Amino acid sequence: MTTTLIRGGTVVTERGRRRADVLSRDGRIAAIGDKLEAPAGAEVIDVGGCYVMPGGIDPHTHMQLPMMGTVMADDFFTGTAAAAAGGTTTILDFVGPEPGQLPLEALAIWRERAAKSAVDYGFHMTVSWWSEAFSAAMASLVNDHGIASFKFFLAYKGRLMLPDEELIAGFRRCRDLGALVQVHAENGELIAYLQQKVLADGITSPLGHALSRPSQCEGEATLRAITMADIVDVPLYVVHVSAAEAADAIGQARRRGAKVIGETLPGFLAIDDVVYRAESFDIAAGHVMSPPYRPKGHQEAIWRAVETGTLSTTGTDHCCFTKAQKRLGLDDFTKIPNGCGGVEERLHVLWHLGVNSGRLTPERFVALTSANAAKAFNLRPRKGSLEVGADADLIVLDPERTRTLSASTQHQNTDFSVWEGMQIKGVVTHTLARGRHVWADGDLRAERGAGSYLPRKPFGAAYTATI
Ligand code: URP
Ligand code: ZN
Ligand code: ZN
C-alpha cells in the first residue's frame, strides 16, 4: 500500500475549510495538520493554491444496464475510470431484475459485472416487479447483502411502473426493514397517453419525447410519492428532480417536517428543452433521458432549490449511449434509449456553474457532491468527509485551471456529450481512491477491479434527520 502526502492545500469539508496537509496511508487518512512530515518513501503532491476535498459520491449510475433493446455503453470499468478522471471515487448503481427475476439472482449478476470497478461501489435495488417472493427477498438484501435502498418507478408503463397498491406495499416493506425508498417520479399513465397522442399527431422525432413528458407529470408523481411515503411513514429519496413543480412539492413537504430528500443532476441546472429541436437527430436524441430537460425557467427553479437546501444531493443518472444506439429510435422517439452520460463531468460542471458564480460555497459543493450522499445512504464514517480514519478518497481541484469539455477528450465510452464545447474553470488535477492515485494530472491510472463493494446498513441518516 502506498503512502501519499498532499501538501499545502485548502482542505474543505461540508463544515468548513482550513490550510492543511493530508497524509494518506494504507488507503485511509492517517493525519491532517500543519507541516506534516513526509514518511520515507511517500509520494508527495504539492498543491499550493488548490482545494483538497472528499472524492465525489455519485449516488445514481446505471453502468452496463440493459435497456430498450441495447446495453448502456459504459461497463463498470470504463464508467468508474471516467468517474475517477472527474473526481468521483464512489458510485451507487442500481441492480435491475428482469420482470419475474428474483432480486438475489439479479444481484449476483450485478456483483459479477461490478467486480471490474476501478472505484468503490454499492447498490440500490430496483423494485421492477412486485410479488410476495420479491418482498420476502428484500429482508435478505437488507440484512445479508448490504442493500439498504429500493427504487420504485411511477413511470415506464408496461415495463417498470408499479400501480399505487404495489407502491404502498413496497413502501411499507421498506419501512419495516429500515430501508430508504427511492422514486423515479413521473406519471406513467399520462405519459403513455401523451406518447400515443404525440405519435398520432405525426411527431416521431426526439421532440416528441419532451412533449409527452411535461413537467406536471413529474410534479403530480412527486407529490403522490411524498403523500404515500408520509402516510406509510417511511423516508423518501426523490431521484433526478428536474421540474419546478417537483422541487416545490419537496420544499413544502420538508418545511412541514416530512423526511424527504431530493436529488438533482447538473444538466437540470443548465440545459433547457431547446436541445430537442436541434436539426441533427444525433444531438436531439443524445439528450433524450427521463425526465427530459425542461423548458426555460425550470433551471432557475432547480438552482433556487439547490441553494435553499430543498435539494440536497447531486447524481448523474449516468446512462450513456452512443449515437448509433440512439438511432434505434430514428423513426419513433419512444424507441430512443433513455439516458445521458455525466459521471465524469458532474464535479466540474457544478464547481464551474455553482462556485465560480457565487451560488455555492466550496463547503456546499462538498455537501452536494459527496457529504450528503454519504449521510443519506449510510456511507459514513468511511466516505464523504476528510477525517482521520476515513477512506483516503479525495480530490485536488485547481480553481484557476480551465478545460473545454468534449466527447473527443472524455473517458466515458461514448461519442456524445451533453456538455460539448463548454469551457469550465476549476479542474480536478488529482484523484485518490482509497489512497491509490488514480488520476494524476491528466494521467488516468484507474485499475480494473481495484474498487470494493460497499455493503450498507439500514436506518441511515434519512431516518433521523433531514439533510
Ligand atoms: O433516462 C434515464 N434516466 N435513464 C436511466 C433510467 C432511469 O430512469 O433512471
Ligand atoms: Zn429514473
Ligand atoms: Zn436513473
XYZ file of N, CA and C in Angstrom, residues 110-200:
273
model
N -25.139 -8.498 -11.077
C -24.539 -7.162 -10.907
C -23.214 -7.248 -10.152
N -23.142 -8.147 -9.149
C -21.882 -8.285 -8.411
C -20.764 -8.713 -9.369
N -21.097 -9.609 -10.272
C -20.078 -10.079 -11.211
C -19.665 -8.951 -12.166
N -20.649 -8.241 -12.691
C -20.323 -7.133 -13.601
C -19.476 -6.075 -12.904
N -19.844 -5.782 -11.653
C -19.211 -4.655 -10.953
C -17.833 -5.010 -10.409
N -17.477 -6.282 -10.456
C -16.170 -6.682 -9.895
C -15.020 -5.986 -10.616
N -15.268 -5.481 -11.821
C -14.176 -4.797 -12.530
C -14.116 -3.289 -12.245
N -14.885 -2.830 -11.283
C -14.893 -1.388 -10.971
C -13.524 -0.903 -10.519
N -13.224 0.307 -10.926
C -11.957 0.926 -10.523
C -12.091 1.712 -9.223
N -13.319 2.052 -8.839
C -13.535 2.749 -7.557
C -14.592 1.982 -6.770
N -14.740 2.342 -5.505
C -15.695 1.620 -4.644
C -17.127 1.835 -5.125
N -17.953 0.850 -4.834
C -19.329 0.896 -5.346
C -20.267 0.189 -4.376
N -21.494 0.664 -4.372
C -22.565 -0.017 -3.653
C -23.769 -0.101 -4.572
N -24.833 -0.706 -4.066
C -26.021 -0.893 -4.910
C -27.299 -0.432 -4.225
N -28.213 0.075 -5.030
C -29.626 0.140 -4.705
C -30.277 -1.003 -5.491
N -31.491 -1.367 -5.103
C -32.232 -2.389 -5.849
C -33.463 -1.756 -6.467
N -33.641 -1.955 -7.774
C -34.876 -1.504 -8.421
C -35.974 -2.530 -8.166
N -37.104 -2.049 -7.694
C -38.246 -2.939 -7.494
C -39.010 -2.945 -8.823
N -38.508 -3.763 -9.745
C -39.008 -3.707 -11.123
C -40.287 -4.532 -11.307
N -40.625 -5.319 -10.330
C -41.907 -6.024 -10.314
C -42.202 -6.336 -8.858
N -43.427 -6.728 -8.567
C -43.782 -6.902 -7.164
C -44.469 -8.240 -6.949
N -44.117 -8.920 -5.870
C -44.761 -10.186 -5.517
C -44.365 -10.506 -4.080
N -44.986 -11.522 -3.524
C -44.599 -11.988 -2.186
C -43.137 -12.398 -2.176
N -42.705 -13.047 -3.273
C -41.319 -13.535 -3.336
C -40.334 -12.365 -3.326
N -40.680 -11.299 -4.062
C -39.805 -10.122 -4.085
C -39.723 -9.530 -2.693
N -40.912 -9.394 -2.082
C -40.997 -8.805 -0.746
C -40.157 -9.621 0.245
N -40.252 -10.945 0.159
C -39.501 -11.804 1.085
C -38.004 -11.625 0.870
N -37.593 -11.545 -0.390
C -36.156 -11.435 -0.685
C -35.569 -10.127 -0.166
N -36.405 -9.114 -0.006
C -35.889 -7.811 0.437
C -35.222 -7.902 1.814
N -35.723 -8.797 2.672
C -35.120 -8.922 4.004
C -33.673 -9.384 3.888
N -33.436 -10.345 3.010
C -32.077 -10.844 2.838
C -31.192 -9.782 2.175
N -31.775 -9.049 1.235
C -30.987 -7.984 0.589
C -30.488 -6.982 1.624
N -31.381 -6.597 2.529
C -31.018 -5.596 3.541
C -30.065 -6.201 4.575
N -30.424 -7.371 5.074
C -29.698 -7.899 6.240
C -28.438 -8.676 5.892
N -28.430 -9.302 4.705
C -27.269 -10.147 4.367
C -26.394 -9.539 3.262
N -26.957 -8.610 2.473
C -26.216 -8.145 1.293
C -25.952 -6.640 1.281
N -26.351 -5.943 2.312
C -25.989 -4.524 2.411
C -26.682 -3.626 1.419
N -27.889 -4.014 1.011
C -28.649 -3.131 0.105
C -29.747 -2.478 0.939
N -29.622 -1.178 1.140
C -30.497 -0.501 2.107
C -31.356 0.574 1.443
N -31.502 0.496 0.113
C -32.344 1.467 -0.593
C -32.964 0.785 -1.812
N -34.243 1.089 -2.045
C -35.022 0.422 -3.089
C -35.704 1.479 -3.942
N -35.554 1.318 -5.269
C -36.117 2.334 -6.171
C -37.391 1.822 -6.826
N -38.412 2.675 -6.759
C -39.711 2.358 -7.345
C -39.971 3.327 -8.493
N -40.585 2.796 -9.554
C -40.873 3.617 -10.728
C -42.360 3.947 -10.787
N -42.655 5.248 -10.905
C -44.034 5.680 -11.144
C -44.242 5.908 -12.637
N -43.180 5.681 -13.414
C -43.223 5.869 -14.873
C -42.826 4.570 -15.571
N -42.726 4.639 -16.906
C -42.393 3.493 -17.764
C -43.501 2.439 -17.691
N -44.710 2.860 -18.105
C -45.856 1.947 -18.094
C -45.568 0.719 -18.969
N -45.933 -0.449 -18.448
C -45.739 -1.687 -19.208
C -44.357 -2.278 -19.008
N -43.459 -1.540 -18.334
C -42.122 -2.095 -18.070
C -41.819 -2.069 -16.569
N -41.562 -0.904 -16.047
C -41.100 -0.817 -14.651
C -42.145 -0.230 -13.706
N -43.129 0.443 -14.280
C -44.101 1.159 -13.440
C -44.904 0.185 -12.569
N -45.059 0.539 -11.297
C -45.916 -0.232 -10.394
C -47.177 0.579 -10.101
N -48.315 -0.099 -9.977
C -49.530 0.620 -9.578
C -49.429 1.061 -8.125
N -50.269 2.011 -7.741
C -50.181 2.578 -6.390
C -50.272 1.510 -5.303
N -51.147 0.529 -5.523
C -51.326 -0.513 -4.499
C -49.985 -1.214 -4.197
N -49.231 -1.501 -5.261
C -47.938 -2.180 -5.065
C -46.873 -1.209 -4.533
N -46.989 0.043 -4.943
C -46.058 1.034 -4.378
C -46.235 1.109 -2.867
N -47.486 1.151 -2.438
C -47.750 1.254 -0.995
C -47.222 0.007 -0.281
N -47.451 -1.156 -0.869
C -46.950 -2.396 -0.254
C -45.420 -2.370 -0.173
N -44.785 -1.915 -1.238
C -43.317 -1.851 -1.262
C -42.775 -0.828 -0.273
N -43.446 0.320 -0.173
C -43.007 1.353 0.783
C -43.109 0.796 2.214
N -44.213 0.060 2.483
C -44.386 -0.495 3.837
C -43.270 -1.493 4.150
N -42.940 -2.287 3.142
C -41.868 -3.273 3.344
C -40.541 -2.565 3.652
N -40.256 -1.505 2.937
C -39.032 -0.738 3.196
C -39.052 -0.183 4.616
N -40.195 0.380 4.998
C -40.298 0.926 6.360
C -39.967 -0.155 7.390
N -40.550 -1.345 7.212
C -40.342 -2.406 8.205
C -38.891 -2.874 8.243
N -38.190 -2.740 7.116
C -36.800 -3.196 7.057
C -35.795 -2.082 7.368
N -36.295 -0.856 7.516
C -35.390 0.276 7.758
C -34.670 0.734 6.503
N -35.233 0.417 5.344
C -34.589 0.791 4.076
C -35.172 2.100 3.551
N -34.397 2.770 2.733
C -34.818 4.043 2.148
C -35.596 3.768 0.853
N -36.721 4.473 0.686
C -37.489 4.384 -0.564
C -36.960 5.444 -1.528
N -36.658 5.035 -2.759
C -36.315 5.994 -3.809
C -37.399 5.928 -4.879
N -37.679 7.062 -5.491
C -38.674 7.042 -6.567
C -38.196 7.775 -7.806
N -38.507 7.154 -8.965
C -38.487 7.871 -10.239
C -39.912 8.377 -10.403
N -40.081 9.694 -10.225
C -41.428 10.259 -10.111
C -41.851 10.968 -11.398
N -42.502 10.245 -12.272
C -43.235 10.816 -13.409
C -44.506 9.978 -13.521
N -45.602 10.608 -13.947
C -46.866 9.894 -14.061
C -46.883 9.065 -15.347
N -46.667 7.747 -15.185
C -46.526 6.866 -16.343
C -47.791 6.707 -17.170
N -48.949 6.789 -16.524
C -50.215 6.671 -17.276
C -50.372 7.859 -18.222
N -50.155 9.055 -17.694
C -50.300 10.254 -18.531
C -49.275 10.250 -19.662
N -48.061 9.810 -19.342
C -47.007 9.792 -20.376
C -47.381 8.810 -21.489
N -47.910 7.639 -21.102
C -48.309 6.656 -22.127
C -49.402 7.248 -23.026
N -50.356 7.933 -22.418
C -51.422 8.584 -23.197
C -50.826 9.638 -24.143
N -49.924 10.465 -23.595
C -49.361 11.550 -24.410
C -48.452 11.020 -25.520
N -47.730 9.946 -25.248
C -46.870 9.372 -26.304
C -47.717 8.965 -27.503
N -48.841 8.301 -27.239
C -49.723 7.870 -28.344
C -50.293 9.087 -29.063
N -50.657 10.092 -28.298
C -51.247 11.304 -28.892
C -50.213 12.026 -29.777
N -48.993 12.173 -29.250
C -47.953 12.886 -29.999
C -47.609 12.118 -31.281
N -47.507 10.789 -31.169
C -47.238 9.981 -32.374
C -48.387 10.113 -33.371
N -49.635 10.101 -32.854
C -50.804 10.227 -33.742
C -50.817 11.585 -34.426
